[in-house]
Amino acid sequence: MLLLALDTATPAVTVALHDGTSVIASSSQVDARRHGELLLPAVDRVLAEAGLKLDAVTGIVVGVGPGPYTGLRVGLMTADTFGLVLGVPVHGLCTLDGLAYAADGTGVEGPFVVATDARRKEVYWALYDDPRTRASEPAVDRPADIAGTVAGLPAVGAGALLYPDTFPDARAPEHVSAGALASLAAEKLAAGEELEAPRPLYLRRPDAQVPKNYKVVTPK
């Protein structure tokens, strides 16, 4: 098994290779505006670090969000393209699940909450019983609106760090890592579990909209 994992659902552009036992190469850069520019060089970098070619990959793992439309689609389209070219399966995993899994061993056991920055003064979030067990569906809300639900719970993720009034016990990790996604996927696949389809989890409409008074110009 050689899994190529990637995620662009948060400001982190993150890529990793996993051989079925452990992560053998990884790269993460935080830049919310350069997902498309940074992703492919990161793939090249981890392959070179591992001394492998792309055609050695036997499966793709991609974070499906939730995340902003522009960044999220970069990773998903790249994963789909790799899967098509290589003829290998493409597996989706919730980005929040990757963050929860990465919290294992950091002192966070459960229950806890994972929250990432959704912009517009909102967070993408979900509750977890432990680093491997999600207890609620991913959602997007204003922090003040969920304060009662998450009260008293430790929280991980950049969204939690941004709103200390709602998440006073915010902890690392801040961003998801492809290494955590790959390790979680390898664990699930080894147990015979079926992973999600690589489809985006947006939770809301994209920021870019066609103006309401847009004038359609047709040829005469």
CSV table of C-alpha atoms in Angstrom, one decimal:
chain,number,residue,atom,x,y,z
A,1,MET,CA,0.0,0.0,0.0
A,2,LEU,CA,1.2,3.5,-0.8
A,3,LEU,CA,-1.3,6.3,-0.1
A,4,LEU,CA,-0.9,9.8,-1.4
A,5,ALA,CA,-2.9,12.1,0.9
A,6,LEU,CA,-3.6,15.8,0.4
A,7,ASP,CA,-5.9,18.4,1.9
A,8,THR,CA,-6.6,22.1,0.9
A,9,ALA,CA,-9.8,22.6,2.9
A,10,THR,CA,-8.0,25.0,5.4
A,11,PRO,CA,-5.2,27.5,4.9
A,12,ALA,CA,-2.8,24.6,5.1
A,13,VAL,CA,-1.7,23.0,1.8
A,14,THR,CA,-0.6,19.6,3.1
A,15,VAL,CA,0.6,16.4,1.4
A,16,ALA,CA,1.9,13.1,2.7
A,17,LEU,CA,2.9,9.6,1.6
A,18,HIS,CA,1.9,6.6,3.8
A,19,ASP,CA,3.2,3.1,3.2
A,20,GLY,CA,0.4,1.3,5.1
A,21,THR,CA,2.5,1.4,8.3
A,22,SER,CA,3.6,4.9,8.8
A,23,VAL,CA,4.0,8.3,7.1
A,24,ILE,CA,7.2,8.2,5.0
A,25,ALA,CA,7.2,11.8,3.7
A,26,SER,CA,5.1,14.9,4.3
A,27,SER,CA,4.9,18.6,3.5
A,28,SER,CA,2.7,21.4,4.9
A,29,GLN,CA,2.6,25.1,4.1
A,30,VAL,CA,0.1,27.6,5.4
A,31,ASP,CA,-1.1,30.1,2.8
A,32,ALA,CA,-4.8,30.5,2.3
A,33,ARG,CA,-4.3,32.3,-1.1
A,34,ARG,CA,-2.0,29.9,-2.9
A,35,HIS,CA,-3.5,26.4,-2.7
A,36,GLY,CA,-3.3,26.0,-6.5
A,37,GLU,CA,0.2,27.3,-6.7
A,38,LEU,CA,1.6,25.2,-3.8
A,39,LEU,CA,-0.1,21.8,-4.1
A,40,LEU,CA,1.6,20.2,-7.1
A,41,PRO,CA,5.1,21.3,-6.0
A,42,ALA,CA,4.4,19.8,-2.6
A,43,VAL,CA,3.4,16.5,-4.2
A,44,ASP,CA,6.7,16.5,-6.1
A,45,ARG,CA,8.6,17.3,-2.9
A,46,VAL,CA,7.2,14.4,-0.9
A,47,LEU,CA,7.7,11.9,-3.8
A,48,ALA,CA,11.3,13.1,-4.1
A,49,GLU,CA,11.8,12.8,-0.3
A,50,ALA,CA,10.6,9.2,-0.4
A,51,GLY,CA,12.6,8.4,-3.5
A,52,LEU,CA,9.5,7.3,-5.4
A,53,LYS,CA,7.6,8.1,-8.6
A,54,LEU,CA,3.9,9.0,-8.8
A,55,ASP,CA,3.1,5.7,-10.5
A,56,ALA,CA,4.0,3.9,-7.3
A,57,VAL,CA,1.0,5.3,-5.6
A,58,THR,CA,-1.8,2.7,-5.0
A,59,GLY,CA,-4.5,5.0,-3.6
A,60,ILE,CA,-5.4,8.7,-3.1
A,61,VAL,CA,-6.8,10.2,0.2
A,62,VAL,CA,-8.2,13.7,0.1
A,63,GLY,CA,-9.8,15.9,2.7
A,64,VAL,CA,-13.4,16.7,1.6
A,65,GLY,CA,-13.9,19.6,4.0
A,66,PRO,CA,-15.9,21.3,5.2
A,67,GLY,CA,-14.0,24.3,3.8
A,68,PRO,CA,-14.3,27.4,1.6
A,69,TYR,CA,-15.1,26.6,-2.0
A,70,THR,CA,-12.0,28.0,-3.7
A,71,GLY,CA,-9.4,26.2,-1.7
A,72,LEU,CA,-11.3,22.9,-1.2
A,73,ARG,CA,-11.9,22.3,-4.9
A,74,VAL,CA,-8.1,22.5,-5.6
A,75,GLY,CA,-7.4,19.4,-3.6
A,76,LEU,CA,-10.5,17.5,-4.8
A,77,MET,CA,-9.9,18.2,-8.5
A,78,THR,CA,-6.2,17.2,-8.1
A,79,ALA,CA,-7.1,14.0,-6.3
A,80,ASP,CA,-9.7,13.1,-8.9
A,81,THR,CA,-7.2,13.8,-11.7
A,82,PHE,CA,-4.5,11.6,-10.1
A,83,GLY,CA,-6.9,8.8,-9.5
A,84,LEU,CA,-8.0,8.9,-13.1
A,85,VAL,CA,-4.5,9.0,-14.6
A,86,LEU,CA,-3.1,6.3,-12.3
A,87,GLY,CA,-6.2,4.1,-12.3
A,88,VAL,CA,-6.3,4.0,-8.5
A,89,PRO,CA,-9.1,4.5,-5.9
A,90,VAL,CA,-9.7,8.0,-4.5
A,91,HIS,CA,-10.9,8.0,-0.9
A,92,GLY,CA,-12.5,11.0,0.9
A,93,LEU,CA,-12.1,11.8,4.6
A,94,CYS,CA,-13.7,14.7,6.6
A,95,THR,CA,-11.0,17.3,7.2
A,96,LEU,CA,-12.3,17.7,10.8
A,97,ASP,CA,-11.8,14.0,11.4
A,98,GLY,CA,-8.2,14.4,10.4
A,99,LEU,CA,-7.7,17.2,12.9
A,100,ALA,CA,-9.4,15.1,15.6
A,101,TYR,CA,-7.1,12.1,14.8
A,102,ALA,CA,-4.1,14.4,15.0
A,103,ALA,CA,-5.1,15.5,18.5
A,104,ASP,CA,-4.5,11.9,19.8
A,105,GLY,CA,-1.5,11.9,22.1
A,106,THR,CA,-1.7,15.7,22.7
A,107,GLY,CA,-3.6,15.4,26.0
A,108,VAL,CA,-7.0,15.7,24.3
A,109,GLU,CA,-9.0,12.5,24.9
A,110,GLY,CA,-12.7,13.2,24.8
A,111,PRO,CA,-15.3,14.5,24.5
A,112,PHE,CA,-14.0,17.5,22.6
A,113,VAL,CA,-14.8,19.8,19.7
A,114,VAL,CA,-12.9,20.5,16.4
A,115,ALA,CA,-13.4,23.9,14.9
A,116,THR,CA,-11.8,25.4,11.7
A,117,ASP,CA,-12.1,29.0,10.4
A,118,ALA,CA,-15.1,29.3,8.0
A,119,ARG,CA,-14.6,33.1,7.6
A,120,ARG,CA,-17.6,35.4,7.8
A,121,LYS,CA,-17.1,35.2,11.6
A,122,GLU,CA,-18.2,31.6,11.5
A,123,VAL,CA,-16.6,28.2,12.2
A,124,TYR,CA,-16.9,24.7,10.7
A,125,TRP,CA,-17.2,22.4,13.7
A,126,ALA,CA,-18.1,19.0,15.0
A,127,LEU,CA,-18.2,17.1,18.3
A,128,TYR,CA,-16.0,14.1,19.0
A,129,ASP,CA,-16.2,11.4,21.7
A,130,ASP,CA,-12.5,10.6,21.1
A,131,PRO,CA,-9.9,11.2,18.4
A,132,ARG,CA,-11.4,8.5,16.2
A,133,THR,CA,-15.2,8.9,16.8
A,134,ARG,CA,-17.2,11.8,15.6
A,135,ALA,CA,-20.4,12.4,17.6
A,136,SER,CA,-22.1,15.0,15.4
A,137,GLU,CA,-22.4,16.0,11.7
A,138,PRO,CA,-20.1,18.8,10.6
A,139,ALA,CA,-21.8,22.2,10.7
A,140,VAL,CA,-21.1,25.9,10.1
A,141,ASP,CA,-22.2,28.4,12.7
A,142,ARG,CA,-21.3,31.6,14.5
A,143,PRO,CA,-19.3,30.7,17.6
A,144,ALA,CA,-21.7,32.6,19.9
A,145,ASP,CA,-24.6,30.4,18.6
A,146,ILE,CA,-23.0,27.2,19.7
A,147,ALA,CA,-21.4,28.4,23.0
A,148,GLY,CA,-23.9,26.4,25.0
A,149,THR,CA,-23.3,23.2,23.1
A,150,VAL,CA,-19.5,23.3,23.4
A,151,ALA,CA,-19.3,24.8,26.9
A,152,GLY,CA,-16.6,23.1,29.0
A,153,LEU,CA,-15.1,21.1,26.2
A,154,PRO,CA,-11.5,21.2,25.0
A,155,ALA,CA,-11.2,22.4,21.4
A,156,VAL,CA,-8.7,22.0,18.6
A,157,GLY,CA,-8.3,23.8,15.3
A,158,ALA,CA,-7.7,27.4,14.1
A,159,GLY,CA,-11.4,28.2,14.5
A,160,ALA,CA,-11.2,27.5,18.2
A,161,LEU,CA,-8.1,29.7,18.6
A,162,LEU,CA,-9.8,32.6,16.9
A,163,TYR,CA,-12.8,32.7,19.3
A,164,PRO,CA,-11.5,32.3,22.9
A,165,ASP,CA,-14.8,33.5,24.4
A,166,THR,CA,-16.5,30.4,23.0
A,167,PHE,CA,-13.5,28.1,23.1
A,168,PRO,CA,-11.5,29.0,26.2
A,169,ASP,CA,-9.7,25.7,26.2
A,170,ALA,CA,-8.3,25.8,22.7
A,171,ARG,CA,-5.4,23.6,21.9
A,172,ALA,CA,-3.1,22.3,19.0
A,173,PRO,CA,-3.2,21.1,16.3
A,174,GLU,CA,-4.2,24.3,14.5
A,175,HIS,CA,-4.4,23.0,11.0
A,176,VAL,CA,-5.0,19.5,9.5
A,177,SER,CA,-2.0,17.5,8.3
A,178,ALA,CA,-2.1,15.1,5.4
A,179,GLY,CA,-0.1,12.7,7.5
A,180,ALA,CA,-2.9,12.4,10.0
A,181,LEU,CA,-5.4,12.0,7.2
A,182,ALA,CA,-3.3,9.2,5.6
A,183,SER,CA,-2.8,7.5,8.9
A,184,LEU,CA,-6.5,7.5,9.7
A,185,ALA,CA,-7.3,6.3,6.2
A,186,ALA,CA,-4.8,3.5,6.4
A,187,GLU,CA,-6.2,2.4,9.8
A,188,LYS,CA,-9.7,2.4,8.4
A,189,LEU,CA,-8.8,0.5,5.2
A,190,ALA,CA,-6.9,-2.1,7.2
A,191,ALA,CA,-10.0,-2.7,9.3
A,192,GLY,CA,-12.1,-3.2,6.2
A,193,GLU,CA,-14.0,0.1,6.5
A,194,GLU,CA,-15.4,1.9,3.5
A,195,LEU,CA,-14.3,5.5,3.2
A,196,GLU,CA,-16.3,8.4,2.0
A,197,ALA,CA,-16.6,9.4,-1.7
A,198,PRO,CA,-14.3,12.2,-2.7
A,199,ARG,CA,-17.1,14.8,-2.8
A,200,PRO,CA,-16.8,18.3,-1.4
A,201,LEU,CA,-18.5,19.2,1.9
A,202,TYR,CA,-19.2,22.9,1.5
A,203,LEU,CA,-22.1,23.4,3.9
A,204,ARG,CA,-22.9,26.7,2.3
A,205,ARG,CA,-22.9,28.5,-1.1
A,206,PRO,CA,-19.6,29.9,-2.5
A,207,ASP,CA,-18.7,33.5,-1.7
A,208,ALA,CA,-18.6,34.4,-5.4
A,209,GLN,CA,-22.1,35.1,-6.8
A,210,VAL,CA,-23.5,36.4,-10.1
A,211,PRO,CA,-24.7,39.9,-9.5
A,212,LYS,CA,-28.5,40.1,-9.2
A,213,ASN,CA,-28.7,42.8,-11.9
A,214,TYR,CA,-26.3,41.1,-14.2
A,215,LYS,CA,-27.1,42.0,-17.8
A,216,VAL,CA,-27.0,39.1,-20.3
A,217,VAL,CA,-25.6,40.3,-23.6
A,218,THR,CA,-26.6,38.1,-26.6
A,219,PRO,CA,-25.3,38.4,-30.2
A,220,LYS,CA,-27.5,40.3,-32.6
